[in-house]
mmCIF file of C-alpha atoms and ligand atoms in Angstrom:
data_model
loop_
_atom_site.group_PDB
_atom_site.id
_atom_site.type_symbol
_atom_site.label_atom_id
_atom_site.label_comp_id
_atom_site.label_asym_id
_atom_site.label_seq_id
_atom_site.Cartn_x
_atom_site.Cartn_y
_atom_site.Cartn_z
ATOM 1 C CA MET A 82 89.306 152.771 56.393
ATOM 2 C CA ALA A 83 89.804 148.989 56.279
ATOM 3 C CA THR A 84 93.478 149.484 57.000
ATOM 4 C CA PHE A 85 92.648 151.774 59.920
ATOM 5 C CA ASN A 86 90.294 149.090 61.340
ATOM 6 C CA LYS A 87 92.985 146.456 60.973
ATOM 7 C CA ILE A 88 95.464 148.636 62.832
ATOM 8 C CA LEU A 89 92.863 149.372 65.522
ATOM 9 C CA HIS A 90 92.121 145.651 65.943
ATOM 10 C CA ALA A 91 95.800 144.877 66.107
ATOM 11 C CA LEU A 92 96.278 147.591 68.733
ATOM 12 C CA ILE A 93 93.402 146.260 70.839
ATOM 13 C CA PHE A 94 94.746 142.722 70.479
ATOM 14 C CA PHE A 95 98.250 143.737 71.609
ATOM 15 C CA SER A 96 96.857 145.795 74.506
ATOM 16 C CA PHE A 97 95.042 142.696 75.741
ATOM 17 C CA LEU A 98 98.152 140.622 75.271
ATOM 18 C CA ILE A 99 100.189 143.057 77.360
ATOM 19 C CA LEU A 100 97.436 143.225 79.975
ATOM 20 C CA PHE A 101 97.268 139.430 80.351
ATOM 21 C CA TRP A 102 101.011 139.030 80.268
ATOM 22 C CA GLY A 103 101.256 141.711 82.959
ATOM 23 C CA CYS A 104 98.701 139.916 85.128
ATOM 24 C CA SER A 105 100.410 136.564 84.899
ATOM 25 C CA THR A 106 103.879 137.843 85.736
ATOM 26 C CA SER A 107 103.032 140.359 88.452
ATOM 27 C CA GLY A 108 100.379 138.120 90.086
ATOM 28 C CA GLU A 109 100.847 138.054 93.846
ATOM 29 C CA PHE A 110 102.210 134.712 95.088
ATOM 30 C CA SER A 111 99.723 133.206 97.533
ATOM 31 C CA GLY A 112 101.234 129.792 98.287
ATOM 32 C CA TYR A 113 102.339 126.544 96.671
ATOM 33 C CA SER A 114 99.844 123.784 95.893
ATOM 34 C CA TYR A 115 100.655 122.002 99.177
ATOM 35 C CA ASP A 116 100.355 125.158 101.319
ATOM 36 C CA PRO A 117 97.263 125.972 103.381
ATOM 37 C CA GLU A 118 95.356 129.129 102.483
ATOM 38 C CA GLY A 119 96.807 132.413 103.718
ATOM 39 C CA VAL A 120 100.352 131.071 104.165
ATOM 40 C CA THR A 121 101.978 134.328 103.022
ATOM 41 C CA GLU A 122 100.122 136.353 105.656
ATOM 42 C CA THR A 123 102.827 135.979 108.283
ATOM 43 C CA SER A 124 101.583 137.976 111.278
ATOM 44 C CA ASP A 125 101.324 136.099 114.607
ATOM 45 C CA LYS A 126 98.639 133.377 114.770
ATOM 46 C CA GLU A 127 96.833 131.560 117.579
ATOM 47 C CA THR A 128 98.227 128.075 118.069
ATOM 48 C CA ASN A 129 96.613 124.948 119.533
ATOM 49 C CA PRO A 130 97.798 124.048 123.027
ATOM 50 C CA HIS A 131 100.007 120.971 123.433
ATOM 51 C CA TYR A 132 99.846 119.966 127.077
ATOM 52 C CA THR A 133 102.703 118.139 128.731
ATOM 53 C CA ARG A 134 101.248 114.797 129.825
ATOM 54 C CA VAL A 135 102.181 111.449 131.299
ATOM 55 C CA ILE A 136 99.194 109.160 130.744
ATOM 56 C CA GLY A 137 98.614 105.670 132.156
ATOM 57 C CA VAL A 138 95.897 103.292 130.890
ATOM 58 C CA ASN A 139 94.801 99.689 131.483
ATOM 59 C CA ASP A 140 94.881 100.050 135.270
ATOM 60 C CA GLY A 141 98.175 101.868 135.133
ATOM 61 C CA SER A 142 100.076 99.148 133.238
ATOM 62 C CA ILE A 143 100.819 101.038 129.983
ATOM 63 C CA TRP A 144 102.175 104.583 130.008
ATOM 64 C CA VAL A 145 103.092 107.322 127.548
ATOM 65 C CA SER A 146 104.853 110.645 128.041
ATOM 66 C CA ASN A 147 105.487 113.752 125.959
ATOM 67 C CA ASP A 148 107.506 115.425 128.688
ATOM 68 C CA PHE A 149 110.696 116.263 126.735
ATOM 69 C CA PRO A 150 111.792 118.852 124.134
ATOM 70 C CA GLY A 151 110.640 118.022 120.620
ATOM 71 C CA ALA A 152 107.801 115.762 121.808
ATOM 72 C CA ARG A 153 104.365 115.676 120.215
ATOM 73 C CA MET A 154 101.566 113.454 121.507
ATOM 74 C CA ASN A 155 98.172 114.856 122.425
ATOM 75 C CA ASP A 156 96.256 111.931 123.885
ATOM 76 C CA PHE A 157 96.408 108.199 124.599
ATOM 77 C CA TYR A 158 93.642 105.557 124.892
ATOM 78 C CA GLN A 159 93.161 101.844 125.218
ATOM 79 C CA VAL A 160 90.886 100.648 122.377
ATOM 80 C CA ASN A 161 90.656 96.939 123.309
ATOM 81 C CA ASP A 162 92.723 94.173 124.970
ATOM 82 C CA SER A 163 95.792 94.625 122.791
ATOM 83 C CA LEU A 164 95.153 97.798 120.760
ATOM 84 C CA TYR A 165 96.093 101.261 122.013
ATOM 85 C CA ARG A 166 95.886 104.615 120.259
ATOM 86 C CA VAL A 167 97.756 107.909 120.403
ATOM 87 C CA THR A 168 96.311 111.011 118.800
ATOM 88 C CA ILE A 169 98.587 113.613 117.269
ATOM 89 C CA ASN A 170 97.472 117.145 116.525
ATOM 90 C CA PRO A 171 99.249 119.999 114.746
ATOM 91 C CA GLU A 172 100.064 123.386 116.232
ATOM 92 C CA ARG A 173 97.484 124.950 113.904
ATOM 93 C CA ASP A 174 94.624 123.329 112.022
ATOM 94 C CA ALA A 175 95.569 124.882 108.657
ATOM 95 C CA ILE A 176 98.879 123.192 107.960
ATOM 96 C CA ASN A 177 100.997 121.208 105.489
ATOM 97 C CA ASN A 178 100.944 117.452 105.917
ATOM 98 C CA SER A 179 104.158 117.030 107.941
ATOM 99 C CA PRO A 180 102.694 115.215 110.960
ATOM 100 C CA TRP A 181 105.529 115.110 113.468
ATOM 101 C CA TYR A 182 105.193 112.864 116.522
ATOM 102 C CA ALA A 183 107.563 111.928 119.328
ATOM 103 C CA PHE A 184 106.755 110.284 122.649
ATOM 104 C CA GLN A 185 107.926 107.657 125.123
ATOM 105 C CA ILE A 186 105.958 104.507 125.922
ATOM 106 C CA TRP A 187 106.526 101.796 128.547
ATOM 107 C CA SER A 188 104.749 99.099 130.552
ATOM 108 C CA THR A 189 105.035 97.990 134.158
ATOM 109 C CA GLN A 190 105.296 94.312 132.992
ATOM 110 C CA PRO A 191 106.869 93.142 129.682
ATOM 111 C CA ASP A 192 104.068 93.324 127.105
ATOM 112 C CA THR A 193 103.505 93.323 123.332
ATOM 113 C CA ILE A 194 100.897 95.770 122.112
ATOM 114 C CA ASP A 195 99.565 97.253 118.889
ATOM 115 C CA LEU A 196 99.703 101.028 118.893
ATOM 116 C CA GLN A 197 97.732 103.060 116.383
ATOM 117 C CA LEU A 198 98.870 106.565 115.405
ATOM 118 C CA THR A 199 95.940 108.786 114.436
ATOM 119 C CA TYR A 200 96.280 112.358 113.201
ATOM 120 C CA GLU A 201 93.997 115.349 113.199
ATOM 121 C CA HIS A 202 94.398 117.605 110.139
ATOM 122 C CA GLY A 203 96.890 115.211 108.577
ATOM 123 C CA THR A 204 97.622 111.664 107.456
ATOM 124 C CA HIS A 205 100.494 109.367 108.376
ATOM 125 C CA ARG A 206 103.786 110.280 106.676
ATOM 126 C CA TYR A 207 106.952 109.430 108.647
ATOM 127 C CA LEU A 208 108.164 105.851 109.130
ATOM 128 C CA PRO A 209 108.526 105.439 112.935
ATOM 129 C CA LYS A 210 112.033 105.491 114.415
ATOM 130 C CA LEU A 211 112.653 103.709 117.730
ATOM 131 C CA SER A 212 115.269 104.270 120.394
ATOM 132 C CA ASN A 213 116.067 102.908 123.857
ATOM 133 C CA ASP A 214 118.124 105.917 124.924
ATOM 134 C CA GLY A 215 116.877 108.876 122.847
ATOM 135 C CA LYS A 216 120.221 109.024 121.034
ATOM 136 C CA HIS A 217 120.576 105.920 118.884
ATOM 137 C CA TRP A 218 117.705 105.369 116.503
ATOM 138 C CA GLN A 219 116.488 102.667 114.185
ATOM 139 C CA ALA A 220 113.586 102.609 111.748
ATOM 140 C CA ILE A 221 110.861 100.199 112.873
ATOM 141 C CA ASP A 222 111.011 96.744 111.312
ATOM 142 C CA SER A 223 108.592 96.492 108.376
ATOM 143 C CA THR A 224 107.020 93.359 109.882
ATOM 144 C CA SER A 225 105.994 95.370 112.956
ATOM 145 C CA PHE A 226 104.402 98.196 111.030
ATOM 146 C CA SER A 227 101.465 98.839 108.704
ATOM 147 C CA THR A 228 99.623 101.861 107.360
ATOM 148 C CA ASP A 229 95.992 102.361 106.484
ATOM 149 C CA THR A 230 95.873 104.842 103.621
ATOM 150 C CA THR A 231 92.060 105.063 103.737
ATOM 151 C CA ASN A 232 91.977 106.704 107.143
ATOM 152 C CA GLY A 233 95.573 107.962 107.224
ATOM 153 C CA THR A 234 96.617 105.978 110.297
ATOM 154 C CA ALA A 235 99.562 103.691 111.063
ATOM 155 C CA THR A 236 99.831 100.734 113.453
ATOM 156 C CA LEU A 237 103.008 99.651 115.244
ATOM 157 C CA THR A 238 103.619 96.404 117.110
ATOM 158 C CA LEU A 239 105.827 97.219 120.073
ATOM 159 C CA ASN A 240 107.533 95.132 122.740
ATOM 160 C CA LEU A 241 107.298 97.196 125.888
ATOM 161 C CA LYS A 242 109.304 97.024 129.078
ATOM 162 C CA LYS A 243 109.772 99.174 132.148
ATOM 163 C CA LYS A 244 112.441 101.250 130.449
ATOM 164 C CA PRO A 245 110.734 103.828 128.214
ATOM 165 C CA LEU A 246 110.894 103.208 124.463
ATOM 166 C CA TRP A 247 111.221 106.351 122.356
ATOM 167 C CA VAL A 248 108.981 106.512 119.279
ATOM 168 C CA SER A 249 109.537 109.398 116.877
ATOM 169 C CA ALA A 250 108.778 110.477 113.295
ATOM 170 C CA GLN A 251 112.532 110.916 112.703
ATOM 171 C CA GLU A 252 115.564 110.655 114.941
ATOM 172 C CA ARG A 253 115.366 113.480 117.493
ATOM 173 C CA TYR A 254 117.513 116.482 116.636
ATOM 174 C CA THR A 255 116.770 119.240 119.148
ATOM 175 C CA ALA A 256 118.514 122.260 120.691
ATOM 176 C CA ASP A 257 120.907 120.259 122.901
ATOM 177 C CA LYS A 258 122.297 118.369 119.893
ATOM 178 C CA TYR A 259 122.753 121.613 117.951
ATOM 179 C CA GLN A 260 124.539 123.099 120.969
ATOM 180 C CA GLN A 261 126.952 120.148 121.146
ATOM 181 C CA TRP A 262 127.691 120.500 117.463
ATOM 182 C CA PHE A 263 128.198 124.284 117.716
ATOM 183 C CA ASP A 264 130.485 123.760 120.727
ATOM 184 C CA SER A 265 132.624 121.233 118.883
ATOM 185 C CA LEU A 266 132.871 123.478 115.796
ATOM 186 C CA SER A 267 133.821 126.501 117.876
ATOM 187 C CA GLN A 268 136.998 124.653 118.946
ATOM 188 C CA LYS A 269 138.307 125.343 115.458
ATOM 189 C CA PRO A 270 140.174 128.660 115.228
ATOM 190 C CA PHE A 271 138.432 129.719 112.007
ATOM 191 C CA ILE A 272 134.861 129.260 113.304
ATOM 192 C CA THR A 273 133.111 131.933 115.361
ATOM 193 C CA PRO A 274 129.594 131.282 116.589
ATOM 194 C CA ASP A 275 127.475 134.365 117.167
ATOM 195 C CA THR A 276 123.915 135.017 118.372
ATOM 196 C CA VAL A 277 122.181 137.258 115.834
ATOM 197 C CA GLY A 278 118.774 137.408 117.532
ATOM 198 C CA PHE A 279 116.232 135.465 119.560
ATOM 199 C CA SER A 280 113.113 133.480 118.785
ATOM 200 C CA HIS A 281 109.733 134.262 120.393
ATOM 201 C CA ASN A 282 110.628 131.853 123.217
ATOM 202 C CA ASN A 283 114.056 133.369 123.649
ATOM 203 C CA HIS A 284 116.136 130.682 121.969
ATOM 204 C CA PRO A 285 119.240 132.133 120.317
ATOM 205 C CA ILE A 286 119.393 132.306 116.523
ATOM 206 C CA VAL A 287 122.984 131.199 116.022
ATOM 207 C CA LYS A 288 125.245 132.144 113.145
ATOM 208 C CA LEU A 289 128.416 130.170 112.452
ATOM 209 C CA ASN A 290 130.994 132.381 110.788
ATOM 210 C CA ILE A 291 133.424 130.006 109.064
ATOM 211 C CA SER A 292 136.322 131.748 107.400
ATOM 212 C CA ASN A 293 140.039 132.248 107.213
ATOM 213 C CA THR A 294 140.017 135.113 104.721
ATOM 214 C CA ASP A 295 142.214 138.166 104.746
ATOM 215 C CA THR A 296 139.660 140.799 105.764
ATOM 216 C CA SER A 297 141.529 143.555 103.906
ATOM 217 C CA LYS A 298 140.956 141.779 100.577
ATOM 218 C CA PRO A 299 137.893 141.052 98.414
ATOM 219 C CA ARG A 300 136.291 137.739 99.272
ATOM 220 C CA GLY A 301 133.262 135.666 98.428
ATOM 221 C CA VAL A 302 130.360 134.860 100.743
ATOM 222 C CA MET A 303 128.245 131.739 100.931
ATOM 223 C CA ILE A 304 125.001 131.831 102.962
ATOM 224 C CA ILE A 305 123.534 128.649 104.483
ATOM 225 C CA THR A 306 120.182 128.378 106.274
ATOM 226 C CA GLY A 307 118.457 125.344 107.734
ATOM 227 C CA ARG A 308 115.665 123.877 109.859
ATOM 228 C CA LEU A 309 113.058 126.504 109.092
ATOM 229 C CA HIS A 310 110.637 123.553 109.200
ATOM 230 C CA PRO A 311 110.860 121.472 112.400
ATOM 231 C CA PRO A 312 110.227 117.885 111.172
ATOM 232 C CA GLU A 313 112.798 118.164 108.387
ATOM 233 C CA VAL A 314 115.496 116.187 110.148
ATOM 234 C CA THR A 315 117.174 114.773 107.032
ATOM 235 C CA GLY A 316 117.706 118.373 105.877
ATOM 236 C CA ALA A 317 119.247 119.116 109.288
ATOM 237 C CA LEU A 318 121.543 116.080 109.064
ATOM 238 C CA GLY A 319 122.502 117.137 105.544
ATOM 239 C CA ALA A 320 123.266 120.706 106.645
ATOM 240 C CA GLU A 321 125.471 119.325 109.417
ATOM 241 C CA THR A 322 127.398 117.074 107.019
ATOM 242 C CA PHE A 323 127.723 119.898 104.500
ATOM 243 C CA ILE A 324 128.985 122.434 107.054
ATOM 244 C CA ASN A 325 131.364 119.877 108.592
ATOM 245 C CA GLU A 326 132.883 119.295 105.157
ATOM 246 C CA LEU A 327 133.396 123.055 104.661
ATOM 247 C CA SER A 328 135.064 123.090 108.110
ATOM 248 C CA SER A 329 137.256 120.054 107.485
ATOM 249 C CA ASP A 330 141.030 119.899 107.231
ATOM 250 C CA THR A 331 141.229 119.058 103.517
ATOM 251 C CA GLU A 332 143.267 121.185 101.131
ATOM 252 C CA LEU A 333 140.105 122.091 99.227
ATOM 253 C CA ALA A 334 138.247 123.244 102.365
ATOM 254 C CA ARG A 335 141.262 125.254 103.547
ATOM 255 C CA ASP A 336 141.546 126.907 100.130
ATOM 256 C CA PHE A 337 137.811 127.619 100.198
ATOM 257 C CA ARG A 338 137.964 129.206 103.657
ATOM 258 C CA ASN A 339 140.877 131.381 102.503
ATOM 259 C CA ASN A 340 138.682 132.794 99.746
ATOM 260 C CA PHE A 341 135.124 132.604 101.080
ATOM 261 C CA GLU A 342 133.271 133.556 104.230
ATOM 262 C CA ILE A 343 130.589 131.034 105.123
ATOM 263 C CA LEU A 344 127.673 132.497 107.085
ATOM 264 C CA ALA A 345 125.553 129.601 108.331
ATOM 265 C CA TYR A 346 122.258 129.738 110.281
ATOM 266 C CA PRO A 347 121.475 126.019 110.539
ATOM 267 C CA PHE A 348 118.862 126.218 113.329
ATOM 268 C CA ALA A 349 116.443 128.918 112.184
ATOM 269 C CA ASN A 350 113.290 127.699 113.953
ATOM 270 C CA PRO A 351 114.332 126.560 117.452
ATOM 271 C CA ASP A 352 110.868 127.096 118.997
ATOM 272 C CA GLY A 353 109.167 124.930 116.398
ATOM 273 C CA VAL A 354 111.711 122.151 116.932
ATOM 274 C CA GLN A 355 111.535 122.290 120.735
ATOM 275 C CA GLN A 356 107.718 122.293 120.678
ATOM 276 C CA GLY A 357 107.452 119.352 118.280
ATOM 277 C CA HIS A 358 105.719 121.428 115.605
ATOM 278 C CA TRP A 359 104.698 120.119 112.209
ATOM 279 C CA ARG A 360 105.661 123.273 110.307
ATOM 280 C CA TYR A 361 105.479 126.619 112.088
ATOM 281 C CA ASN A 362 107.315 128.728 114.643
ATOM 282 C CA ALA A 363 105.868 129.527 118.093
ATOM 283 C CA ARG A 364 103.394 132.020 116.585
ATOM 284 C CA GLY A 365 102.010 129.624 113.982
ATOM 285 C CA VAL A 366 103.903 131.074 111.019
ATOM 286 C CA ASP A 367 105.732 129.269 108.199
ATOM 287 C CA LEU A 368 109.147 130.939 108.372
ATOM 288 C CA ASN A 369 109.874 130.035 104.773
ATOM 289 C CA ARG A 370 107.018 132.301 103.646
ATOM 290 C CA ASP A 371 108.129 135.344 105.663
ATOM 291 C CA TRP A 372 111.018 136.572 103.505
ATOM 292 C CA GLU A 373 109.072 139.517 102.161
ATOM 293 C CA HIS A 374 107.309 141.007 105.188
ATOM 294 C CA PHE A 375 109.690 139.761 107.919
ATOM 295 C CA ASN A 376 107.000 139.716 110.588
ATOM 296 C CA GLN A 377 108.800 137.076 112.662
ATOM 297 C CA PRO A 378 111.879 137.590 114.869
ATOM 298 C CA GLU A 379 113.721 134.536 113.477
ATOM 299 C CA THR A 380 113.633 135.660 109.832
ATOM 300 C CA ARG A 381 114.231 139.291 110.841
ATOM 301 C CA ALA A 382 117.351 138.346 112.825
ATOM 302 C CA ILE A 383 118.903 136.532 109.855
ATOM 303 C CA ARG A 384 117.942 139.259 107.378
ATOM 304 C CA ASN A 385 119.322 142.042 109.607
ATOM 305 C CA ASP A 386 122.553 140.147 110.029
ATOM 306 C CA LEU A 387 122.985 139.707 106.263
ATOM 307 C CA LEU A 388 121.816 143.107 104.980
ATOM 308 C CA PRO A 389 125.138 144.927 105.641
ATOM 309 C CA LEU A 390 126.662 142.725 102.906
ATOM 310 C CA LYS A 391 124.761 144.844 100.384
ATOM 311 C CA ASN A 392 127.017 147.842 100.940
ATOM 312 C CA ASP A 393 130.211 145.931 101.596
ATOM 313 C CA SER A 394 132.607 146.478 98.710
ATOM 314 C CA LEU A 395 134.951 143.706 99.875
ATOM 315 C CA ARG A 396 132.394 140.924 100.376
ATOM 316 C CA LYS A 397 130.366 139.551 97.483
ATOM 317 C CA VAL A 398 127.629 136.966 97.917
ATOM 318 C CA TYR A 399 128.191 134.068 95.503
ATOM 319 C CA TYR A 400 125.726 131.491 96.700
ATOM 320 C CA GLY A 401 122.866 130.647 99.058
ATOM 321 C CA ILE A 402 121.697 127.192 100.190
ATOM 322 C CA ASP A 403 118.561 126.542 102.248
ATOM 323 C CA PHE A 404 118.322 122.967 103.606
ATOM 324 C CA HIS A 405 114.942 121.197 103.804
ATOM 325 C CA SER A 406 113.397 117.719 103.578
ATOM 326 C CA THR A 407 110.611 116.299 101.478
ATOM 327 C CA ASP A 408 109.576 112.895 100.135
ATOM 328 C CA GLU A 409 112.449 112.759 97.598
ATOM 329 C CA ASN A 410 115.936 114.181 96.962
ATOM 330 C CA LEU A 411 115.019 117.348 95.163
ATOM 331 C CA PHE A 412 116.772 120.566 94.239
ATOM 332 C CA TYR A 413 114.779 123.706 93.530
ATOM 333 C CA PRO A 414 117.018 126.036 91.504
ATOM 334 C CA ILE A 415 115.938 129.433 90.250
ATOM 335 C CA ASN A 416 114.483 129.303 86.705
ATOM 336 C CA ARG A 417 117.283 128.981 84.197
ATOM 337 C CA GLU A 418 116.184 132.123 82.267
ATOM 338 C CA GLU A 419 116.843 134.301 85.323
ATOM 339 C CA LYS A 420 120.277 135.883 85.298
ATOM 340 C CA THR A 421 122.025 134.994 88.552
ATOM 341 C CA PHE A 422 125.565 135.554 89.802
ATOM 342 C CA PRO A 423 127.322 133.235 89.150
ATOM 343 C CA ASP A 424 125.033 132.454 86.238
ATOM 344 C CA ASP A 425 123.725 128.893 85.879
ATOM 345 C CA PHE A 426 125.809 127.815 88.873
ATOM 346 C CA THR A 427 123.258 125.475 90.493
ATOM 347 C CA TYR A 428 122.589 123.596 87.257
ATOM 348 C CA GLN A 429 126.311 123.047 86.741
ATOM 349 C CA TRP A 430 127.111 121.622 90.153
ATOM 350 C CA ILE A 431 124.024 119.386 90.103
ATOM 351 C CA ASP A 432 125.214 117.992 86.738
ATOM 352 C CA SER A 433 128.605 117.181 88.296
ATOM 353 C CA LEU A 434 126.917 115.511 91.266
ATOM 354 C CA LYS A 435 124.672 113.421 89.020
ATOM 355 C CA GLN A 436 127.684 112.279 87.012
ATOM 356 C CA GLU A 437 129.391 111.089 90.178
ATOM 357 C CA PHE A 438 126.328 109.307 91.559
ATOM 358 C CA PRO A 439 124.377 108.162 88.501
ATOM 359 C CA LYS A 440 122.321 105.700 90.561
ATOM 360 C CA TYR A 441 121.425 108.108 93.385
ATOM 361 C CA PRO A 442 117.933 109.507 92.785
ATOM 362 C CA ILE A 443 118.083 113.295 92.358
ATOM 363 C CA GLU A 444 115.265 115.424 90.987
ATOM 364 C CA VAL A 445 115.562 119.024 89.799
ATOM 365 C CA GLU A 446 112.569 121.355 89.663
ATOM 366 C CA PRO A 447 113.260 124.954 88.632
ATOM 367 C CA PHE A 448 110.968 127.646 90.068
ATOM 368 C CA PRO A 449 110.341 131.302 89.302
ATOM 369 C CA PRO A 450 111.730 133.534 92.075
ATOM 370 C CA ASN A 451 108.330 135.039 92.925
ATOM 371 C CA SER A 452 107.651 133.572 96.383
ATOM 372 C CA PRO A 453 108.733 134.990 99.786
ATOM 373 C CA ILE A 454 111.154 132.151 100.540
ATOM 374 C CA THR A 455 114.765 132.284 101.768
ATOM 375 C CA LYS A 456 116.415 131.406 98.453
ATOM 376 C CA ASN A 457 114.487 134.067 96.539
ATOM 377 C CA TRP A 458 115.346 136.755 99.087
ATOM 378 C CA ILE A 459 119.047 135.928 98.666
ATOM 379 C CA PHE A 460 118.679 136.175 94.888
ATOM 380 C CA HIS A 461 116.677 139.428 94.931
ATOM 381 C CA THR A 462 118.856 141.095 97.581
ATOM 382 C CA PHE A 463 122.322 140.146 96.357
ATOM 383 C CA GLY A 464 121.731 138.924 92.789
ATOM 384 C CA ALA A 465 123.389 135.678 93.856
ATOM 385 C CA ASP A 466 122.395 132.232 92.699
ATOM 386 C CA ALA A 467 120.682 130.130 95.386
ATOM 387 C CA VAL A 468 119.050 126.740 95.804
ATOM 388 C CA THR A 469 116.544 125.012 98.053
ATOM 389 C CA TYR A 470 118.273 121.748 98.919
ATOM 390 C CA GLU A 471 115.708 119.051 99.827
ATOM 391 C CA ILE A 472 116.799 115.686 101.198
ATOM 392 C CA SER A 473 114.402 112.757 101.147
ATOM 393 C CA ASP A 474 112.683 111.895 104.456
ATOM 394 C CA ASN A 475 113.573 108.273 103.724
ATOM 395 C CA ALA A 476 117.112 108.778 102.435
ATOM 396 C CA PRO A 477 119.391 105.999 103.718
ATOM 397 C CA ARG A 478 121.492 107.981 106.192
ATOM 398 C CA ASP A 479 124.874 106.566 105.081
ATOM 399 C CA SER A 480 124.523 107.299 101.375
ATOM 400 C CA MET A 481 122.904 110.641 102.168
ATOM 401 C CA HIS A 482 126.053 111.644 104.079
ATOM 402 C CA THR A 483 128.310 110.454 101.245
ATOM 403 C CA VAL A 484 126.392 112.361 98.575
ATOM 404 C CA THR A 485 126.022 115.550 100.661
ATOM 405 C CA ARG A 486 129.728 115.552 101.498
ATOM 406 C CA GLU A 487 130.503 115.251 97.789
ATOM 407 C CA SER A 488 128.087 118.053 96.890
ATOM 408 C CA ALA A 489 129.936 120.283 99.398
ATOM 409 C CA ARG A 490 133.218 119.440 97.666
ATOM 410 C CA ILE A 491 131.831 120.125 94.194
ATOM 411 C CA ILE A 492 130.316 123.440 95.300
ATOM 412 C CA MET A 493 133.584 124.551 96.956
ATOM 413 C CA LYS A 494 135.604 123.597 93.871
ATOM 414 C CA GLN A 495 133.253 125.314 91.425
ATOM 415 C CA LEU A 496 132.869 128.446 93.567
ATOM 416 C CA LEU A 497 136.661 128.764 93.734
ATOM 417 C CA GLU A 498 136.744 128.516 89.930
ATOM 418 C CA GLU A 499 134.064 131.216 89.693
ATOM 419 C CA LYS A 500 136.044 133.479 92.013
ATOM 420 C CA GLN A 501 139.123 133.065 89.784
ATOM 421 C CA LYS A 502 137.085 134.445 86.877
ATOM 422 C CA HIS A 503 136.065 137.661 88.648
HETATM 423 ZN ZN1 LIG B 625 110.873 122.688 104.341
#
């Protein structure tokens, strides 16, 4: 009887163990720690209006404008003789703290003012970039800038003239710049741009097909996505550098293009970028949480374009890269225990990169593939390895280009080696 009881207890114990284990592994993903509640519910949402405005204060001597693509500035006041304030609001109240701003400011007479940036539903994050022409940008001098961490504001000292000064969270990188880049790439005989769908506001979702493969033979595929999140300009600059290196005239890049098709969608959220959003598309949805339900036209367009690869016996997906920005250089690989194809690939190329740039700060944070993000969809759909490639908001642009170019070279070299094996 005692033995029977022991067995019964053991059975009950193991049943509980299995039950708890089951709960923890099949638990529905509901968002990362920095996500607002309900982020994985990706149906269309109401968004806050952002009115186009040109506002003059102090008897019409100081002016601001948000009348250009990518702008964000909701209101402008004079606080006292020398202090002015802009308020910046997100496209939806429930949002990650990525407070994008971009506006022009000028004065009828040369003047030096203090300008406070105040945010609703967020706190100051991006070091202001200044430009006289909207094309060439420079970070504000540290002596002309301070932050107040208690109330989440920042104050800039600005020398104003008649010619508008551009003030922006990062250098502006909007649809016209993408178009110029796509146009220059399409001069190359092995690059074909294609429109795979349209955003809510009818912006094209562009695919760059970069390849010189023999289409009658088996070949590898690399998928690249970018700019799902509008303020993530360093990720956009990195994606551009990376794709340019794959398109370059080096022996390695030529060899790579003879063996691999590159399918790149570097401008996945054009509406969000054009509207100066902090995070979402035109319907208030985080596109990097929509890779399970595909409620949004941007994610659907990319998925529908890629799905035929599943039944293509000649094309095999080897790798996926999704470019983003955050407050550090950070790679999110898939947990090492997961079997990917090629297996362990991300960890290996990151090791090579770290060896080449031992002083460049690079963090690696593996994640389980249980969230509806781009990288995980690539892994679950094709079995391929994939990475979320985050570039620091504050990365010095020169060294960022050098390191990203080198990571493109390492990835090409190691993918070619993988293809030799199979
Ligand atoms: Zn992002």
